PDB file of C-alpha atoms in Angstrom:
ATOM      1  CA  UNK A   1     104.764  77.856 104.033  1.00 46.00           C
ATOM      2  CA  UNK A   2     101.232  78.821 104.790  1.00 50.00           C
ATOM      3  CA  UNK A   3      98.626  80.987 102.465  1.00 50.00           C
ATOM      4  CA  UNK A   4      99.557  83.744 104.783  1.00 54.00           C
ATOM      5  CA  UNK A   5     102.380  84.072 105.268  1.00 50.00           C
ATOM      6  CA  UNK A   6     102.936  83.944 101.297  1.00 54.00           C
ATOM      7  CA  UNK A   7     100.815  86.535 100.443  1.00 51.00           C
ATOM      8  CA  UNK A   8     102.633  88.775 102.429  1.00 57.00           C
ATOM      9  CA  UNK A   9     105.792  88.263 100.914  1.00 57.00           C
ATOM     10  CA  UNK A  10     106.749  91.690  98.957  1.00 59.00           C
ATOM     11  CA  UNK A  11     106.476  90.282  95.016  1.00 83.00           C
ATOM     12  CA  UNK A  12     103.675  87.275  94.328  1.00 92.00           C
ATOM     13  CA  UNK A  13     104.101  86.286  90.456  1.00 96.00           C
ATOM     14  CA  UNK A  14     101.264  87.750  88.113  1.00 97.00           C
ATOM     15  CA  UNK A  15     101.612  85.138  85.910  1.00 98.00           C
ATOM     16  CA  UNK A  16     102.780  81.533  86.642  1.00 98.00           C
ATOM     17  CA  UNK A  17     103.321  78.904  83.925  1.00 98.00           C
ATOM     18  CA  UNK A  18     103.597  75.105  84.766  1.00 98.00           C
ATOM     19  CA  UNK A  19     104.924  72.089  82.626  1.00 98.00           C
ATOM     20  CA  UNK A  20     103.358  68.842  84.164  1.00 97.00           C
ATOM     21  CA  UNK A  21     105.772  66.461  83.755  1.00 96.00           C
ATOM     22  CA  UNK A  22     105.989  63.129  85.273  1.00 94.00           C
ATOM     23  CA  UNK A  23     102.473  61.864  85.290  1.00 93.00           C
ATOM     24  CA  UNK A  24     103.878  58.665  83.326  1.00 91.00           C
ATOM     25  CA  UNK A  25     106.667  57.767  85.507  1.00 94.00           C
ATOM     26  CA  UNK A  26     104.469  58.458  88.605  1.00 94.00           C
ATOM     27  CA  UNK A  27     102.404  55.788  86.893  1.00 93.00           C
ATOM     28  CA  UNK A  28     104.913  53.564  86.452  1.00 92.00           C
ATOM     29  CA  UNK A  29     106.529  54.009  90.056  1.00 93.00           C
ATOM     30  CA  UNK A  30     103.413  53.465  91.883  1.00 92.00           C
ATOM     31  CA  UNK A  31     102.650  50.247  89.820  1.00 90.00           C
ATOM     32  CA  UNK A  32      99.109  51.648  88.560  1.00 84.00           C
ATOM     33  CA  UNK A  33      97.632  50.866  85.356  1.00 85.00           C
ATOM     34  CA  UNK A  34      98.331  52.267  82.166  1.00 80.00           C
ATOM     35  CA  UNK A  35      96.873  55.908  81.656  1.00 83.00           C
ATOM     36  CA  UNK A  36      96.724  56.477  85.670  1.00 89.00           C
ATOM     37  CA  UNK A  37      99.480  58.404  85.899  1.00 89.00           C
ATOM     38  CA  UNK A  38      97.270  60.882  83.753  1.00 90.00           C
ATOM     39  CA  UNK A  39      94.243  60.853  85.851  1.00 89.00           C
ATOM     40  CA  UNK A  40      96.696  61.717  89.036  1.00 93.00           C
ATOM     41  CA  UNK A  41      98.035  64.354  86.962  1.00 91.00           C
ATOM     42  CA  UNK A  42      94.776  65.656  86.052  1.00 90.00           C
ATOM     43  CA  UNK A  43      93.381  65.701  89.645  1.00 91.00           C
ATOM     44  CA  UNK A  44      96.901  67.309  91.114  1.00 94.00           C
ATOM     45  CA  UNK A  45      95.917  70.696  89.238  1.00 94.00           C
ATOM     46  CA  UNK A  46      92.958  71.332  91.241  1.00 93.00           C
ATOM     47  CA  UNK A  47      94.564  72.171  94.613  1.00 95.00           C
ATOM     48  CA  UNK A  48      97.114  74.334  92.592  1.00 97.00           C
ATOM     49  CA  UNK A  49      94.529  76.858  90.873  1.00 96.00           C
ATOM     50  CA  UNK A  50      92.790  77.630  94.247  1.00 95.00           C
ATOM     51  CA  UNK A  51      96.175  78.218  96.050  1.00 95.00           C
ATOM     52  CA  UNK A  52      96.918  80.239  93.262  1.00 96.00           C
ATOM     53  CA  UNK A  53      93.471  82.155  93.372  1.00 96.00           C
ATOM     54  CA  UNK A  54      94.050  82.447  97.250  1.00 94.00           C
ATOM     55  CA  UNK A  55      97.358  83.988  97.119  1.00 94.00           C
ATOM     56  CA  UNK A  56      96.843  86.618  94.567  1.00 94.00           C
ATOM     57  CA  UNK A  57      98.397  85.382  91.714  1.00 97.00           C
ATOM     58  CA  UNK A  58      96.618  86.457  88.005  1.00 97.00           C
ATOM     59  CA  UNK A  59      96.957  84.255  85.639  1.00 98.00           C
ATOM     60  CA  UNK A  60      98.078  80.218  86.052  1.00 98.00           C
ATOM     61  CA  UNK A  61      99.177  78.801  82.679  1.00 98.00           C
ATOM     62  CA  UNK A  62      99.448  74.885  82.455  1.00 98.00           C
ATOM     63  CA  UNK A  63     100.861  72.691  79.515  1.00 96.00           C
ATOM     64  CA  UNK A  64      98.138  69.766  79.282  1.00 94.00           C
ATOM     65  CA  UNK A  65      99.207  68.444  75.816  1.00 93.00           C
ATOM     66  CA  UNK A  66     102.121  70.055  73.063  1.00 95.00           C
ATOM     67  CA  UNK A  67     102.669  69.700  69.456  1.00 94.00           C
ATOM     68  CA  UNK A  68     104.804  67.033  69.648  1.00 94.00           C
ATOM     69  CA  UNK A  69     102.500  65.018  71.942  1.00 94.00           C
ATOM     70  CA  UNK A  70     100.969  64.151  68.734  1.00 95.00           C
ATOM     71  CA  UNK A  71     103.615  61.935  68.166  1.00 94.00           C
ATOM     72  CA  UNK A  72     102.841  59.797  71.507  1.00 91.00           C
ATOM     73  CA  UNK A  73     100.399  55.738  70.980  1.00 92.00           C
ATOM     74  CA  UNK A  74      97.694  56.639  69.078  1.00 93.00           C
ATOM     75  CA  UNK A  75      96.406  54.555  72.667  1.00 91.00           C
ATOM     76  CA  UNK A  76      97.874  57.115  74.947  1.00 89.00           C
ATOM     77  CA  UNK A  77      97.048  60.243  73.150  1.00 93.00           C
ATOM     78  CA  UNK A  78      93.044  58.920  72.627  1.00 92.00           C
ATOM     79  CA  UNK A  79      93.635  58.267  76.600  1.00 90.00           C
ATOM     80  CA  UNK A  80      94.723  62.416  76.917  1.00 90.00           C
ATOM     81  CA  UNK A  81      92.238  63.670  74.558  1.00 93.00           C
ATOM     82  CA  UNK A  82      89.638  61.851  76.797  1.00 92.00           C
ATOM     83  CA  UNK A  83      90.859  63.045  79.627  1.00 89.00           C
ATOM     84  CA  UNK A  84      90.857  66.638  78.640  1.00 91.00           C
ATOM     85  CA  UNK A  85      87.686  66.600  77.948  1.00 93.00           C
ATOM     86  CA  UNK A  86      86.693  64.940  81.283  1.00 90.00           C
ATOM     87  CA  UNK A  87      88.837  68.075  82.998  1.00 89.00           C
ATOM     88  CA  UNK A  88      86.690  70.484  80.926  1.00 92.00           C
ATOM     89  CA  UNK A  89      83.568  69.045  82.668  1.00 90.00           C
ATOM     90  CA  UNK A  90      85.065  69.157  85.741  1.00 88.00           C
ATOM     91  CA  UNK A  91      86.406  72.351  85.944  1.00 88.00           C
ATOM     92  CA  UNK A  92      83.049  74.459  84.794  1.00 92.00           C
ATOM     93  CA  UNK A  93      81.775  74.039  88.162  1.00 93.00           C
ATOM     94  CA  UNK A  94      85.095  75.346  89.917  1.00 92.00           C
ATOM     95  CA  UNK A  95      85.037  77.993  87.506  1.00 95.00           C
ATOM     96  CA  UNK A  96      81.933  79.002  88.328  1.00 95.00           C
ATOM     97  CA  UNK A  97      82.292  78.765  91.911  1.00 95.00           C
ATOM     98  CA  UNK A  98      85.497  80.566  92.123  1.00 96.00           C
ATOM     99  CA  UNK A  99      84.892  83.377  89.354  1.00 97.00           C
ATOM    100  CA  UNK A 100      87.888  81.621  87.163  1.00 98.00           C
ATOM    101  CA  UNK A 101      88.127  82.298  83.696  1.00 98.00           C
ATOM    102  CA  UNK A 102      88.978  79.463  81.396  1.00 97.00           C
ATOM    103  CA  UNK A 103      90.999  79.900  78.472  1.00 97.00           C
ATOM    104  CA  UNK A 104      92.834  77.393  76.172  1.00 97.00           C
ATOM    105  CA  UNK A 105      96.006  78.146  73.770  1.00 98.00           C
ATOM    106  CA  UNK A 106      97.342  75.990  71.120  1.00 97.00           C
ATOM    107  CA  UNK A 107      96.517  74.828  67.180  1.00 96.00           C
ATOM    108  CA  UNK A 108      92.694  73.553  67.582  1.00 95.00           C
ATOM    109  CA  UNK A 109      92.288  72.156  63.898  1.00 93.00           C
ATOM    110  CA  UNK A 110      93.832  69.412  64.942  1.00 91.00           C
ATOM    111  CA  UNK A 111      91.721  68.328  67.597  1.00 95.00           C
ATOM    112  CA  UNK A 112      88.045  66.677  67.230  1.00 94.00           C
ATOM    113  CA  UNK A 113      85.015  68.866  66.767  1.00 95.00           C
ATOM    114  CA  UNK A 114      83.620  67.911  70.183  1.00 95.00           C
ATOM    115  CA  UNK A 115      86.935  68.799  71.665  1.00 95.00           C
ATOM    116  CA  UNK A 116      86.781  72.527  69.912  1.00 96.00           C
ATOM    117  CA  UNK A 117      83.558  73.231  70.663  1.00 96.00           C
ATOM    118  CA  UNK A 118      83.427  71.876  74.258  1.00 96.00           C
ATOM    119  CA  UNK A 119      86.519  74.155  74.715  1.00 96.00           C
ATOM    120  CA  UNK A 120      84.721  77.361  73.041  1.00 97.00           C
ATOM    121  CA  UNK A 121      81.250  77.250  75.291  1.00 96.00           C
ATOM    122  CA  UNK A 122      83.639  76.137  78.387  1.00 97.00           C
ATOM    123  CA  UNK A 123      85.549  79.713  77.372  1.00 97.00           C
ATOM    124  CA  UNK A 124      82.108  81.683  76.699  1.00 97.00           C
ATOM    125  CA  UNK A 125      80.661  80.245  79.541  1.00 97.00           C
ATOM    126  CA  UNK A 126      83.780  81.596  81.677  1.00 97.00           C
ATOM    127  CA  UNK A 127      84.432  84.973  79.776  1.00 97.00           C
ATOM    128  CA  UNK A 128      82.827  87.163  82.409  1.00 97.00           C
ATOM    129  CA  UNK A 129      85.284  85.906  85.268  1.00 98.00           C
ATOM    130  CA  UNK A 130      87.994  88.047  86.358  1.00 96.00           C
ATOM    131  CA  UNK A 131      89.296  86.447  89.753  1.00 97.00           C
ATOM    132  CA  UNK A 132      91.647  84.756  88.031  1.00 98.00           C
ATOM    133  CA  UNK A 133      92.593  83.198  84.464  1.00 98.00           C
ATOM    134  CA  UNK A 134      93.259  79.395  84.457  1.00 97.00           C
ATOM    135  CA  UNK A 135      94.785  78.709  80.932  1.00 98.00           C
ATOM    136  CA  UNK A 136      95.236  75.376  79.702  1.00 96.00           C
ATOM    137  CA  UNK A 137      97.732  74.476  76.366  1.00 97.00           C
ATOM    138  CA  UNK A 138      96.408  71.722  74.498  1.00 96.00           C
ATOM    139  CA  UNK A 139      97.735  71.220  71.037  1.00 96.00           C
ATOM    140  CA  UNK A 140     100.278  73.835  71.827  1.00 98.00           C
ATOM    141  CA  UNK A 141     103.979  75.139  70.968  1.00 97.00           C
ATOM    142  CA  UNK A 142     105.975  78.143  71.165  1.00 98.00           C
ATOM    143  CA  UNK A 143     107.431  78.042  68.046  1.00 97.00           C
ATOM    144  CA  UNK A 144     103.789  77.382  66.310  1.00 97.00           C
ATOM    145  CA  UNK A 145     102.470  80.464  68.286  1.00 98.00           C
ATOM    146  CA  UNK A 146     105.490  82.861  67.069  1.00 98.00           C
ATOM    147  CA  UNK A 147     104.666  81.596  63.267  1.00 97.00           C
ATOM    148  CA  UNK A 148     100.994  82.242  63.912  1.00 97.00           C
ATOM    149  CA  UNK A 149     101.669  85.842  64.658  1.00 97.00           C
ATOM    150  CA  UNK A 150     104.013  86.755  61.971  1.00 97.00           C
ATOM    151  CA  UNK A 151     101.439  85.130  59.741  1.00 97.00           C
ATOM    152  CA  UNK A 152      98.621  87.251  61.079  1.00 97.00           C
ATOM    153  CA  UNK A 153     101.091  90.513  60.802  1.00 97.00           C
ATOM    154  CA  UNK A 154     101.997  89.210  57.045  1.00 97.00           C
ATOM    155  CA  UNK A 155      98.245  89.161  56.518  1.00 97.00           C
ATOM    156  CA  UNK A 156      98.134  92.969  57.846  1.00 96.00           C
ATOM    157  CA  UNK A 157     100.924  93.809  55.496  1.00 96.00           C
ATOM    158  CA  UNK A 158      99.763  92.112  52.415  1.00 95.00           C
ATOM    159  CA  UNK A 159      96.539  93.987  52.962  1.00 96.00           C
ATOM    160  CA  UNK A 160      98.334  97.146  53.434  1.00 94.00           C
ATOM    161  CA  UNK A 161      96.995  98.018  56.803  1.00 95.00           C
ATOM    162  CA  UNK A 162     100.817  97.482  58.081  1.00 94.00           C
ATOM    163  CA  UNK A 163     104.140  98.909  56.635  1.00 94.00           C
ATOM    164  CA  UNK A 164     106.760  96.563  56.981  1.00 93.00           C
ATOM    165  CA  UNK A 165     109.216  98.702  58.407  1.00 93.00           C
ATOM    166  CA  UNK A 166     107.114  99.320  61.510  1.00 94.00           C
ATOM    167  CA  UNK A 167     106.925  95.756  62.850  1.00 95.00           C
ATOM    168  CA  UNK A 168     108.411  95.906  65.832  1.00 96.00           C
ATOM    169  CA  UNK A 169     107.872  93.363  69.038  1.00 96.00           C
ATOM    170  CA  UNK A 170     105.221  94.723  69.975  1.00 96.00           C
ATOM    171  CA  UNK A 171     103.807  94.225  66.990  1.00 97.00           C
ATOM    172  CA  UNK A 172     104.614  90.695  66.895  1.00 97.00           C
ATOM    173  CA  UNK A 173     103.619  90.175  70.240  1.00 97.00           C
ATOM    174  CA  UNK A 174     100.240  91.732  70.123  1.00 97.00           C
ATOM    175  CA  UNK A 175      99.020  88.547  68.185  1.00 97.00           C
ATOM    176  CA  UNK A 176     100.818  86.092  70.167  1.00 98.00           C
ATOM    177  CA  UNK A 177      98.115  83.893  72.668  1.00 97.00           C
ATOM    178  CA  UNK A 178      97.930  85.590  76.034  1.00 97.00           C
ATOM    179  CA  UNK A 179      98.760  88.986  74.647  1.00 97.00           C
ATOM    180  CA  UNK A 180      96.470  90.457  76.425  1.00 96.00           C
ATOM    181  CA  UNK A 181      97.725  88.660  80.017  1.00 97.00           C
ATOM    182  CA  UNK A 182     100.708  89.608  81.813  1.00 96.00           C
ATOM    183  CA  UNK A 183     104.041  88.154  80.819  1.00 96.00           C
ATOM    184  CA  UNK A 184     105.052  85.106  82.967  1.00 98.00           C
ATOM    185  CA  UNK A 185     106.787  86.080  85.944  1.00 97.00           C
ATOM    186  CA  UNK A 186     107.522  82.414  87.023  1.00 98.00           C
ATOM    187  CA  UNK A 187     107.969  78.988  84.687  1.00 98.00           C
ATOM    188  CA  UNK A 188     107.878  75.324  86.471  1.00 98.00           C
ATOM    189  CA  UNK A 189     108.767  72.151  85.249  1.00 98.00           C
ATOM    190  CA  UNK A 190     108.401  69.552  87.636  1.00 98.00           C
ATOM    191  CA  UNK A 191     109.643  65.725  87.100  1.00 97.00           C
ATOM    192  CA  UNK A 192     113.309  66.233  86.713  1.00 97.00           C
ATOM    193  CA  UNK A 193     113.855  67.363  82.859  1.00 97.00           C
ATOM    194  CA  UNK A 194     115.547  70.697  82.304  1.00 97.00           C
ATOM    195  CA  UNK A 195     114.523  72.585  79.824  1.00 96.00           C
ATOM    196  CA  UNK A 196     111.412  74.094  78.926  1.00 96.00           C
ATOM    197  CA  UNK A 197     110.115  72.185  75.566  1.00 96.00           C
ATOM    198  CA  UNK A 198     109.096  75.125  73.406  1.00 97.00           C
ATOM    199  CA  UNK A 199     106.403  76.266  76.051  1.00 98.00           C
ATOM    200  CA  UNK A 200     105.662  79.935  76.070  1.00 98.00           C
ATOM    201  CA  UNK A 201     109.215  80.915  74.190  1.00 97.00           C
ATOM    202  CA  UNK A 202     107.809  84.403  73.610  1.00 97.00           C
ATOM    203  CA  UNK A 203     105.775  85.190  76.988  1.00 97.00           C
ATOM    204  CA  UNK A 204     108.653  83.519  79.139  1.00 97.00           C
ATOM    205  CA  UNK A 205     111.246  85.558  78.030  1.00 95.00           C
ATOM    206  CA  UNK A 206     112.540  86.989  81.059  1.00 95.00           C
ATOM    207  CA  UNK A 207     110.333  84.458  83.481  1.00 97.00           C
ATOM    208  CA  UNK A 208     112.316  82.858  86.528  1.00 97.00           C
ATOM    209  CA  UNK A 209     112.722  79.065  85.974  1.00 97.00           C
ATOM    210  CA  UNK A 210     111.871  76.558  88.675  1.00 98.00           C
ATOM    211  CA  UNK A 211     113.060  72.825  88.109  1.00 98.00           C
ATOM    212  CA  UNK A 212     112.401  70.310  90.628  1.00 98.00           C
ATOM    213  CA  UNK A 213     112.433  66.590  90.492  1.00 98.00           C
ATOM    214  CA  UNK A 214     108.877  66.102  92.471  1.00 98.00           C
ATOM    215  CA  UNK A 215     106.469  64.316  89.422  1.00 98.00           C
ATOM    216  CA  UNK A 216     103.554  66.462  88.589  1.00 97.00           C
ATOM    217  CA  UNK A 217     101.019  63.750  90.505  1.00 96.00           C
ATOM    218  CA  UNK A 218     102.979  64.469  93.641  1.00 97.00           C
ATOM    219  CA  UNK A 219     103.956  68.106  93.140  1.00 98.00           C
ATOM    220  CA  UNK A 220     101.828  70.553  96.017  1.00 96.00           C
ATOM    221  CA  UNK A 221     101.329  74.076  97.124  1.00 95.00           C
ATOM    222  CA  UNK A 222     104.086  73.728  99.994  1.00 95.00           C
ATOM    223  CA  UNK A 223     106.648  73.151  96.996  1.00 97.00           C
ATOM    224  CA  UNK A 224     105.010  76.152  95.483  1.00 96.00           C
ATOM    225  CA  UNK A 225     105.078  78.644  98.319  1.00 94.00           C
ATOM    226  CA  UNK A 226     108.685  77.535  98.593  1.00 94.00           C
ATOM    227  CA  UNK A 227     109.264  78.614  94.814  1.00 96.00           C
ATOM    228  CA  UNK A 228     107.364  81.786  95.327  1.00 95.00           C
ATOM    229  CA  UNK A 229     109.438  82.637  98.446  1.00 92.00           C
ATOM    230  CA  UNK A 230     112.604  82.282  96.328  1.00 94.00           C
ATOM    231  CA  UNK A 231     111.473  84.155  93.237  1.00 94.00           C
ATOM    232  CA  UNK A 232     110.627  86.806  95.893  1.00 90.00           C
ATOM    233  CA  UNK A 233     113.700  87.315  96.695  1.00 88.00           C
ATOM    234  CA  UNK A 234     115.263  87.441  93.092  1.00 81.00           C
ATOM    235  CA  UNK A 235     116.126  90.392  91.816  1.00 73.00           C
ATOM    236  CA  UNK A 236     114.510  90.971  88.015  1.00 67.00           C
ATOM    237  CA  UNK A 237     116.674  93.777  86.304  1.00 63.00           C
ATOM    238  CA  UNK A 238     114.996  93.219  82.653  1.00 60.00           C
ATOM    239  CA  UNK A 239     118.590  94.265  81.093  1.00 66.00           C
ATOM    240  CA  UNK A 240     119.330  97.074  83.749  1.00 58.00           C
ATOM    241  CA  UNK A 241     121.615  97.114  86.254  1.00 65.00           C
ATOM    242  CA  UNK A 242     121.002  96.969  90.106  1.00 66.00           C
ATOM    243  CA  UNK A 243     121.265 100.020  91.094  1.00 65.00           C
ATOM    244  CA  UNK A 244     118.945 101.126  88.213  1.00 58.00           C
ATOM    245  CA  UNK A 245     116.507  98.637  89.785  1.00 59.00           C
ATOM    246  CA  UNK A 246     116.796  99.984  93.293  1.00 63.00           C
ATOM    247  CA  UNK A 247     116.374 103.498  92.097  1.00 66.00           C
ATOM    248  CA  UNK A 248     113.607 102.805  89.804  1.00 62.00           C
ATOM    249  CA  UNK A 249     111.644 100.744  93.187  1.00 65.00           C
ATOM    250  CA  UNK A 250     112.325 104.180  95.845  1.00 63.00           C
TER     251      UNK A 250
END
């Protein structure tokens, strides 16, 4: 499907959210060295934010590195540290070019001062763009981003600047990451695996799920358009019924 003739489909997603998955097993299947699976990976986003930006869509959120990833080689997560930064430097320029703004979600104690602070100026640097939002997760899970509210709204509590009995979800999700972004409207894991690894639990909530078996390395925007086409066609009741929707869209 061409650029064209997606944007003038009726509904292009605000917000779309993307698990990379695969970049190891591409490695592996194509015989390359260790860690070049990542370094396909990295360089098959690229294409994907300026389709994105050329179509219409808002916000692109990508998961570079969760929680758990911690858990990977010490050899292997050095390898994606590394490599995130290398992306960072990489993508100012784009940024720049293309009026992106850069974000990053996820738990940055844990990562190295250079890391942080690369990822704050690359954010500053980037603040000012509003073509579209390119937000990478590093360090990042769902469940750790629900606790990290309700901490902050304990905090509001505690200091008596919240009653209790008010907390409501939008209260909740006002201090969630991305709360000031639109909700994801479409969530895609590629490489095979079905489920969405405690990425975005909140914001996805009522997101359309896309799972195809195409590794992230090899994944492009004709597989995209083809997912857009289809969520275009989907009809999202949030709860109501259909003729509720229809009459709510005359």
């Amino acid at each position: 499907m061409t650029t064209q003739i997606c944007a003038s489909l009726p509904t292009i997603p605000k917000h779309i959210a993307i698990i990379m998955d695969g970049n190891n097993r591409f490695g592996k299947s194509k015989q390359l060295a260790t860690g070049a699976g990542h370094v396909a990976g990295k360089d098959a986003l690229d294409p994907i934010v300026e389709h994105c930006l050329a179509i219409g869509v808002q916000a692109l959120t990508v998961f570079a590195f969760s929680s758990e990833n911690w858990a990977r080689p010490k050899d292997e997560v050095d390898l994606l540290m590394r490599l995130l930064s290398q992306t960072i430097y990489e993508q100012l320029p784009r940024m720049n070019q293309y009026r992106i703004r850069l974000r990053f979600i996820g738990d940055r104690s844990q990562l190295s001062d250079d890391l942080a602070k690369l990822m704050a100026e690359a954010e500053a640097k980037t603040a000012h763009f509003d073509a579209m939002t390119l937000v990478i997760a590093i360090s990042y899970g769902g469940q750790w981003d629900i606790a990290n509210a309700a901490k902050k709204v304990a905090k509001q509590v505690e200091a008596g600047k919240l009653c209790a009995d008010s907390i409501d979800t939008q209260t909740i999700g006002a201090q969630l990451e991305l709360a000031d972004l639109p909700p994801v409207d479409m969530l895609i894991r590629t490489g095979g695996e079905y489920r969405i690894s405690n990425f975005l639990l909140w914001q996805a909530a009522y997101a359309e799920l896309f799972f195809t078996p195409t590794l992230w390395p090899e994944f492009g925007c004709d597989e995209l358009d083809e997912m857009i086409h289809i969520f275009a066609g989907r009809e999202r009741r949030f709860g109501m019924t259909s003729e509720q929707v229809q009459k709510a869209e005359r």
